[in-house]
Coordinates of N, CA and C in Angstrom, one line a residue:
M25 N -51.6 -151.6 -29.1 CA -50.2 -151.9 -29.0 C -50.0 -153.1 -28.2
K26 N -49.1 -153.9 -28.6 CA -48.7 -155.2 -27.9 C -47.9 -154.9 -26.7
A27 N -47.9 -155.9 -25.8 CA -47.2 -155.7 -24.5 C -45.7 -155.8 -24.9
I28 N -44.9 -155.0 -24.1 CA -43.5 -154.9 -24.3 C -42.9 -156.2 -23.8
P29 N -42.1 -156.9 -24.5 CA -41.4 -158.1 -24.0 C -40.6 -157.9 -22.8
D30 N -40.5 -158.8 -21.9 CA -39.8 -158.7 -20.6 C -38.3 -158.3 -20.9
I31 N -37.7 -159.0 -21.9 CA -36.3 -158.7 -22.2 C -36.0 -157.3 -22.5
I32 N -37.0 -156.6 -23.2 CA -36.9 -155.2 -23.6 C -37.0 -154.4 -22.3
K33 N -38.0 -154.7 -21.4 CA -38.2 -154.0 -20.2 C -36.9 -154.0 -19.3
I34 N -36.3 -155.2 -19.2 CA -35.1 -155.4 -18.4 C -34.0 -154.6 -19.0
A35 N -33.8 -154.6 -20.3 CA -32.7 -153.9 -20.9 C -32.9 -152.4 -20.7
S36 N -34.1 -151.9 -20.8 CA -34.4 -150.5 -20.6 C -34.1 -150.1 -19.2
R37 N -34.5 -150.9 -18.2 CA -34.1 -150.6 -16.8 C -32.6 -150.5 -16.6
E38 N -31.9 -151.5 -17.2 CA -30.5 -151.5 -17.0 C -29.8 -150.2 -17.6
L39 N -30.3 -149.8 -18.8 CA -29.8 -148.6 -19.4 C -30.0 -147.4 -18.5
R40 N -31.2 -147.3 -17.8 CA -31.5 -146.2 -16.9 C -30.6 -146.2 -15.7
K41 N -30.3 -147.4 -15.2 CA -29.4 -147.5 -14.1 C -27.9 -147.2 -14.4
N42 N -27.5 -147.3 -15.7 CA -26.1 -147.2 -16.1 C -25.9 -146.1 -17.1
M43 N -26.5 -144.9 -16.8 CA -26.4 -143.8 -17.7 C -25.0 -143.2 -17.7
T44 N -24.6 -142.7 -18.9 CA -23.3 -142.0 -19.0 C -23.4 -140.7 -18.3
E45 N -22.3 -140.1 -18.1 CA -22.2 -138.8 -17.5 C -23.0 -137.7 -18.3
S46 N -22.9 -137.8 -19.6 CA -23.6 -136.8 -20.4 C -25.1 -137.1 -20.4
E47 N -25.5 -138.4 -20.4 CA -26.9 -138.7 -20.2 C -27.5 -138.1 -18.9
K48 N -26.7 -138.3 -17.9 CA -27.2 -137.8 -16.5 C -27.3 -136.3 -16.6
N49 N -26.3 -135.6 -17.2 CA -26.4 -134.1 -17.3 C -27.6 -133.7 -18.1
L50 N -27.8 -134.3 -19.2 CA -29.0 -133.9 -20.0 C -30.3 -134.2 -19.3
W51 N -30.3 -135.4 -18.7 CA -31.6 -135.8 -18.0 C -31.9 -134.8 -16.9
E52 N -30.9 -134.3 -16.2 CA -31.2 -133.3 -15.1 C -31.8 -132.1 -15.7
E53 N -31.6 -131.7 -16.9 CA -32.1 -130.5 -17.5 C -33.4 -130.7 -18.2
I54 N -33.8 -131.9 -18.6 CA -35.0 -132.1 -19.3 C -36.1 -132.9 -18.6
K55 N -35.7 -133.5 -17.4 CA -36.7 -134.3 -16.7 C -37.7 -133.4 -16.0
A56 N -38.9 -133.9 -15.7 CA -39.9 -133.2 -14.9 C -40.4 -131.9 -15.6
R57 N -40.4 -132.0 -17.0 CA -40.9 -130.9 -17.8 C -40.1 -129.6 -17.5
K58 N -38.8 -129.7 -17.2 CA -38.0 -128.5 -17.0 C -37.7 -127.7 -18.3
L59 N -37.7 -128.4 -19.4 CA -37.4 -127.7 -20.7 C -38.7 -127.4 -21.4
N60 N -39.2 -126.2 -21.3 CA -40.4 -125.7 -22.1 C -41.6 -126.6 -21.8
W61 N -41.7 -127.1 -20.7 CA -42.8 -128.0 -20.3 C -43.0 -129.2 -21.2
L62 N -41.9 -129.6 -21.8 CA -41.9 -130.8 -22.6 C -41.7 -132.1 -21.7
K63 N -42.4 -133.1 -22.0 CA -42.3 -134.4 -21.2 C -41.4 -135.3 -22.0
F64 N -40.3 -135.6 -21.3 CA -39.3 -136.6 -21.9 C -39.3 -137.8 -21.0
W65 N -39.0 -138.9 -21.7 CA -38.8 -140.2 -21.1 C -37.4 -140.6 -21.4
R66 N -36.8 -141.4 -20.5 CA -35.4 -141.8 -20.8 C -35.4 -143.3 -21.0
Q67 N -34.7 -143.8 -22.0 CA -34.6 -145.2 -22.3 C -35.9 -145.9 -22.3
S68 N -36.9 -145.3 -23.0 CA -38.2 -145.8 -23.0 C -38.4 -146.7 -24.3
P69 N -38.8 -148.0 -24.1 CA -39.0 -148.8 -25.3 C -40.0 -148.2 -26.3
T70 N -39.6 -148.1 -27.5 CA -40.4 -147.5 -28.6 C -40.6 -148.5 -29.7
Y71 N -41.9 -148.7 -30.0 CA -42.3 -149.7 -31.0 C -42.0 -149.1 -32.4
V72 N -41.5 -149.9 -33.3 CA -41.3 -149.5 -34.7 C -41.8 -150.6 -35.5
F73 N -42.5 -150.3 -36.6 CA -43.0 -151.3 -37.5 C -41.9 -151.6 -38.5
T74 N -41.7 -152.9 -38.8 CA -40.7 -153.4 -39.7 C -41.5 -154.1 -40.8
E75 N -41.8 -153.4 -41.9 CA -42.6 -154.1 -43.0 C -41.8 -155.2 -43.7
D76 N -40.5 -155.1 -43.7 CA -39.7 -156.1 -44.4 C -39.7 -157.4 -43.7
S77 N -39.9 -157.5 -42.4 CA -39.9 -158.7 -41.7 C -41.2 -159.0 -41.0
W78 N -42.1 -158.0 -40.9 CA -43.4 -158.1 -40.2 C -43.2 -158.5 -38.8
L79 N -42.1 -158.2 -38.2 CA -41.9 -158.6 -36.8 C -42.0 -157.4 -35.9
D80 N -42.5 -157.6 -34.7 CA -42.5 -156.5 -33.7 C -41.0 -156.1 -33.4
R81 N -40.8 -154.9 -33.3 CA -39.4 -154.5 -32.9 C -39.5 -153.2 -32.0
Y82 N -38.7 -153.3 -31.0 CA -38.6 -152.1 -30.1 C -37.2 -151.6 -30.1
I83 N -37.1 -150.3 -30.1 CA -35.8 -149.6 -30.0 C -35.9 -148.8 -28.7
I84 N -34.7 -148.7 -28.0 CA -34.6 -148.0 -26.8 C -33.8 -146.8 -27.0
P85 N -34.4 -145.7 -27.3 CA -33.7 -144.4 -27.5 C -33.2 -143.8 -26.2
D86 N -32.2 -143.0 -26.2 CA -31.7 -142.4 -25.0 C -32.8 -141.5 -24.3
F87 N -33.5 -140.7 -25.1 CA -34.6 -139.8 -24.6 C -35.6 -139.7 -25.7
L88 N -36.9 -139.6 -25.2 CA -38.0 -139.6 -26.1 C -39.0 -138.5 -25.6
C89 N -39.4 -137.7 -26.5 CA -40.6 -136.8 -26.3 C -41.7 -137.2 -27.2
S90 N -42.6 -138.0 -26.6 CA -43.6 -138.6 -27.5 C -44.6 -137.6 -28.1
E91 N -44.8 -136.5 -27.4 CA -45.7 -135.5 -27.8 C -45.3 -134.9 -29.2
Y92 N -44.0 -134.8 -29.4 CA -43.4 -134.2 -30.6 C -42.7 -135.3 -31.4
K93 N -42.8 -136.5 -31.0 CA -42.2 -137.6 -31.7 C -40.7 -137.3 -32.0
L94 N -40.1 -136.8 -30.9 CA -38.7 -136.4 -31.0 C -37.8 -137.4 -30.2
I95 N -36.8 -137.9 -30.8 CA -35.8 -138.8 -30.1 C -34.5 -138.1 -30.1
I96 N -33.9 -138.1 -28.9 CA -32.5 -137.6 -28.7 C -31.6 -138.8 -28.4
E97 N -30.6 -138.8 -29.2 CA -29.5 -139.9 -29.1 C -28.2 -139.2 -28.7
L98 N -27.5 -139.7 -27.8 CA -26.2 -139.2 -27.4 C -25.1 -140.3 -27.8
D99 N -24.2 -139.8 -28.6 CA -23.2 -140.7 -29.1 C -21.8 -140.5 -28.4
W100 N -21.1 -141.6 -28.2 CA -19.8 -141.5 -27.7 C -18.9 -142.3 -28.6
S101 N -17.6 -142.5 -28.2 CA -16.6 -143.1 -29.2 C -17.0 -144.4 -29.8
I102 N -17.7 -145.2 -29.1 CA -18.1 -146.5 -29.7 C -19.0 -146.4 -30.9
H103 N -19.7 -145.3 -31.0 CA -20.6 -145.0 -32.1 C -19.9 -144.7 -33.4
N104 N -18.6 -144.5 -33.3 CA -17.7 -144.3 -34.5 C -17.3 -145.7 -35.1
K105 N -17.5 -146.8 -34.4 CA -17.1 -148.1 -34.9 C -18.1 -148.4 -36.0
E106 N -17.7 -149.0 -37.1 CA -18.5 -149.3 -38.2 C -19.8 -150.1 -37.9
K107 N -19.7 -151.1 -37.1 CA -20.9 -151.9 -36.8 C -21.9 -151.1 -36.0
V108 N -21.4 -150.4 -35.0 CA -22.3 -149.6 -34.2 C -22.9 -148.5 -35.0
Y109 N -22.1 -147.8 -35.9 CA -22.6 -146.7 -36.7 C -23.7 -147.3 -37.7
L110 N -23.5 -148.4 -38.3 CA -24.5 -149.0 -39.2 C -25.8 -149.4 -38.4
L111 N -25.6 -149.9 -37.3 CA -26.8 -150.2 -36.4 C -27.6 -149.0 -36.1
D112 N -26.8 -147.9 -35.7 CA -27.5 -146.6 -35.4 C -28.3 -146.1 -36.6
R113 N -27.7 -146.2 -37.8 CA -28.4 -145.7 -39.0 C -29.6 -146.5 -39.3
E114 N -29.6 -147.8 -39.0 CA -30.7 -148.7 -39.3 C -31.8 -148.4 -38.3
K115 N -31.5 -148.2 -37.0 CA -32.5 -147.8 -36.0 C -33.1 -146.4 -36.3
E116 N -32.2 -145.5 -36.8 CA -32.7 -144.2 -37.1 C -33.7 -144.3 -38.3
R117 N -33.4 -145.1 -39.3 CA -34.3 -145.3 -40.4 C -35.7 -145.9 -40.0
L118 N -35.6 -146.9 -39.1 CA -36.9 -147.4 -38.6 C -37.7 -146.4 -37.8
L119 N -37.0 -145.6 -37.0 CA -37.7 -144.6 -36.3 C -38.3 -143.5 -37.2
Q120 N -37.6 -143.1 -38.2 CA -38.1 -142.1 -39.1 C -39.2 -142.7 -39.9
N121 N -39.2 -144.0 -40.2 CA -40.3 -144.6 -40.9 C -41.6 -144.6 -40.1
S122 N -41.4 -144.5 -38.8 CA -42.5 -144.5 -37.8 C -42.8 -143.0 -37.4
W123 N -42.3 -142.1 -38.2 CA -42.6 -140.7 -38.0 C -41.9 -140.0 -36.8
Y124 N -40.8 -140.6 -36.4 CA -40.0 -139.9 -35.3 C -38.9 -139.1 -36.0
Q125 N -38.6 -138.0 -35.3 CA -37.4 -137.2 -35.7 C -36.3 -137.6 -34.8
V126 N -35.1 -137.8 -35.3 CA -34.0 -138.2 -34.4 C -33.0 -137.1 -34.5
I127 N -32.5 -136.7 -33.3 CA -31.5 -135.7 -33.3 C -30.3 -136.3 -32.5
R128 N -29.1 -136.1 -33.0 CA -28.0 -136.8 -32.3 C -27.0 -135.7 -31.8
F129 N -26.5 -135.9 -30.6 CA -25.5 -135.1 -30.0 C -24.3 -136.0 -29.6
T130 N -23.1 -135.5 -29.5 CA -22.1 -136.3 -28.9 C -22.1 -136.0 -27.4
N131 N -21.5 -137.0 -26.7 CA -21.3 -136.8 -25.3 C -20.6 -135.5 -25.0
Q132 N -19.5 -135.2 -25.8 CA -18.7 -134.0 -25.7 C -19.6 -132.7 -25.8
E133 N -20.5 -132.7 -26.7 CA -21.4 -131.5 -26.9 C -22.2 -131.3 -25.6
V134 N -22.7 -132.4 -25.1 CA -23.6 -132.2 -23.9 C -22.7 -131.8 -22.7
L135 N -21.5 -132.3 -22.6 CA -20.7 -132.0 -21.4 C -20.1 -130.6 -21.5
E136 N -19.8 -130.1 -22.8 CA -19.2 -128.8 -23.0 C -20.1 -127.7 -23.4
K137 N -21.2 -128.0 -24.1 CA -22.1 -127.0 -24.6 C -23.5 -127.3 -24.3
L138 N -23.8 -127.6 -23.1 CA -25.2 -128.0 -22.7 C -26.3 -127.0 -23.1
E139 N -26.0 -125.7 -22.9 CA -27.0 -124.7 -23.2 C -27.3 -124.7 -24.7
S140 N -26.3 -124.9 -25.5 CA -26.5 -125.0 -27.0 C -27.4 -126.2 -27.3
V141 N -27.1 -127.3 -26.7 CA -27.9 -128.5 -26.9 C -29.4 -128.3 -26.5
L142 N -29.6 -127.7 -25.4 CA -30.9 -127.5 -24.9 C -31.7 -126.5 -25.9
Q143 N -31.0 -125.5 -26.4 CA -31.6 -124.6 -27.3 C -32.0 -125.3 -28.6
K144 N -31.1 -126.2 -29.1 CA -31.5 -126.9 -30.3 C -32.7 -127.8 -30.1
I145 N -32.8 -128.4 -29.0 CA -34.0 -129.2 -28.7 C -35.2 -128.4 -28.6
S146 N -35.1 -127.3 -28.0 CA -36.3 -126.3 -27.8 C -36.7 -125.9 -29.2
I147 N -35.8 -125.5 -30.0 CA -36.1 -125.0 -31.4 C -36.8 -126.1 -32.2
L148 N -36.3 -127.3 -32.1 CA -37.0 -128.4 -32.9 C -38.4 -128.6 -32.4
C149 N -38.6 -128.6 -31.1 CA -40.0 -128.8 -30.6 C -40.9 -127.6 -31.0
S150 N -40.4 -126.4 -30.9 CA -41.2 -125.2 -31.2 C -41.5 -125.2 -32.7
C151 N -40.7 -125.7 -33.6 CA -41.0 -125.8 -35.0 C -42.1 -126.7 -35.3
K152 N -42.4 -127.6 -34.4 CA -43.5 -128.6 -34.7 C -44.9 -128.1 -34.2
E153 N -44.9 -127.0 -33.6 CA -46.2 -126.5 -33.1 C -47.0 -125.8 -34.2

């Protein structure tokens, strides 16, 4: 694997420093193997292969469980805008082409139904065993 470009590292650090309230809440529940001993990373640069351009590309998902190739994305109102929505779908396609499974939750779901969100994540990971 190639070295992660500095600009990606910097962007990843900034995202970790400026997490949304729902990201903070979910992170508290999944960090340090609190959820079924699963190891999650937050805003971790993830390499995806782009055969159409043959360029190295990194995506920074909200949360990543590399053991199960599971990515958790939290969406808020900006994700409803067409440009952002289309970019999200393109990133999701690239991740799926690299054998990642992407699960999306809204910020509202995390803030109001955290237990349900955690249960869905657990079920997805247990299905891959």
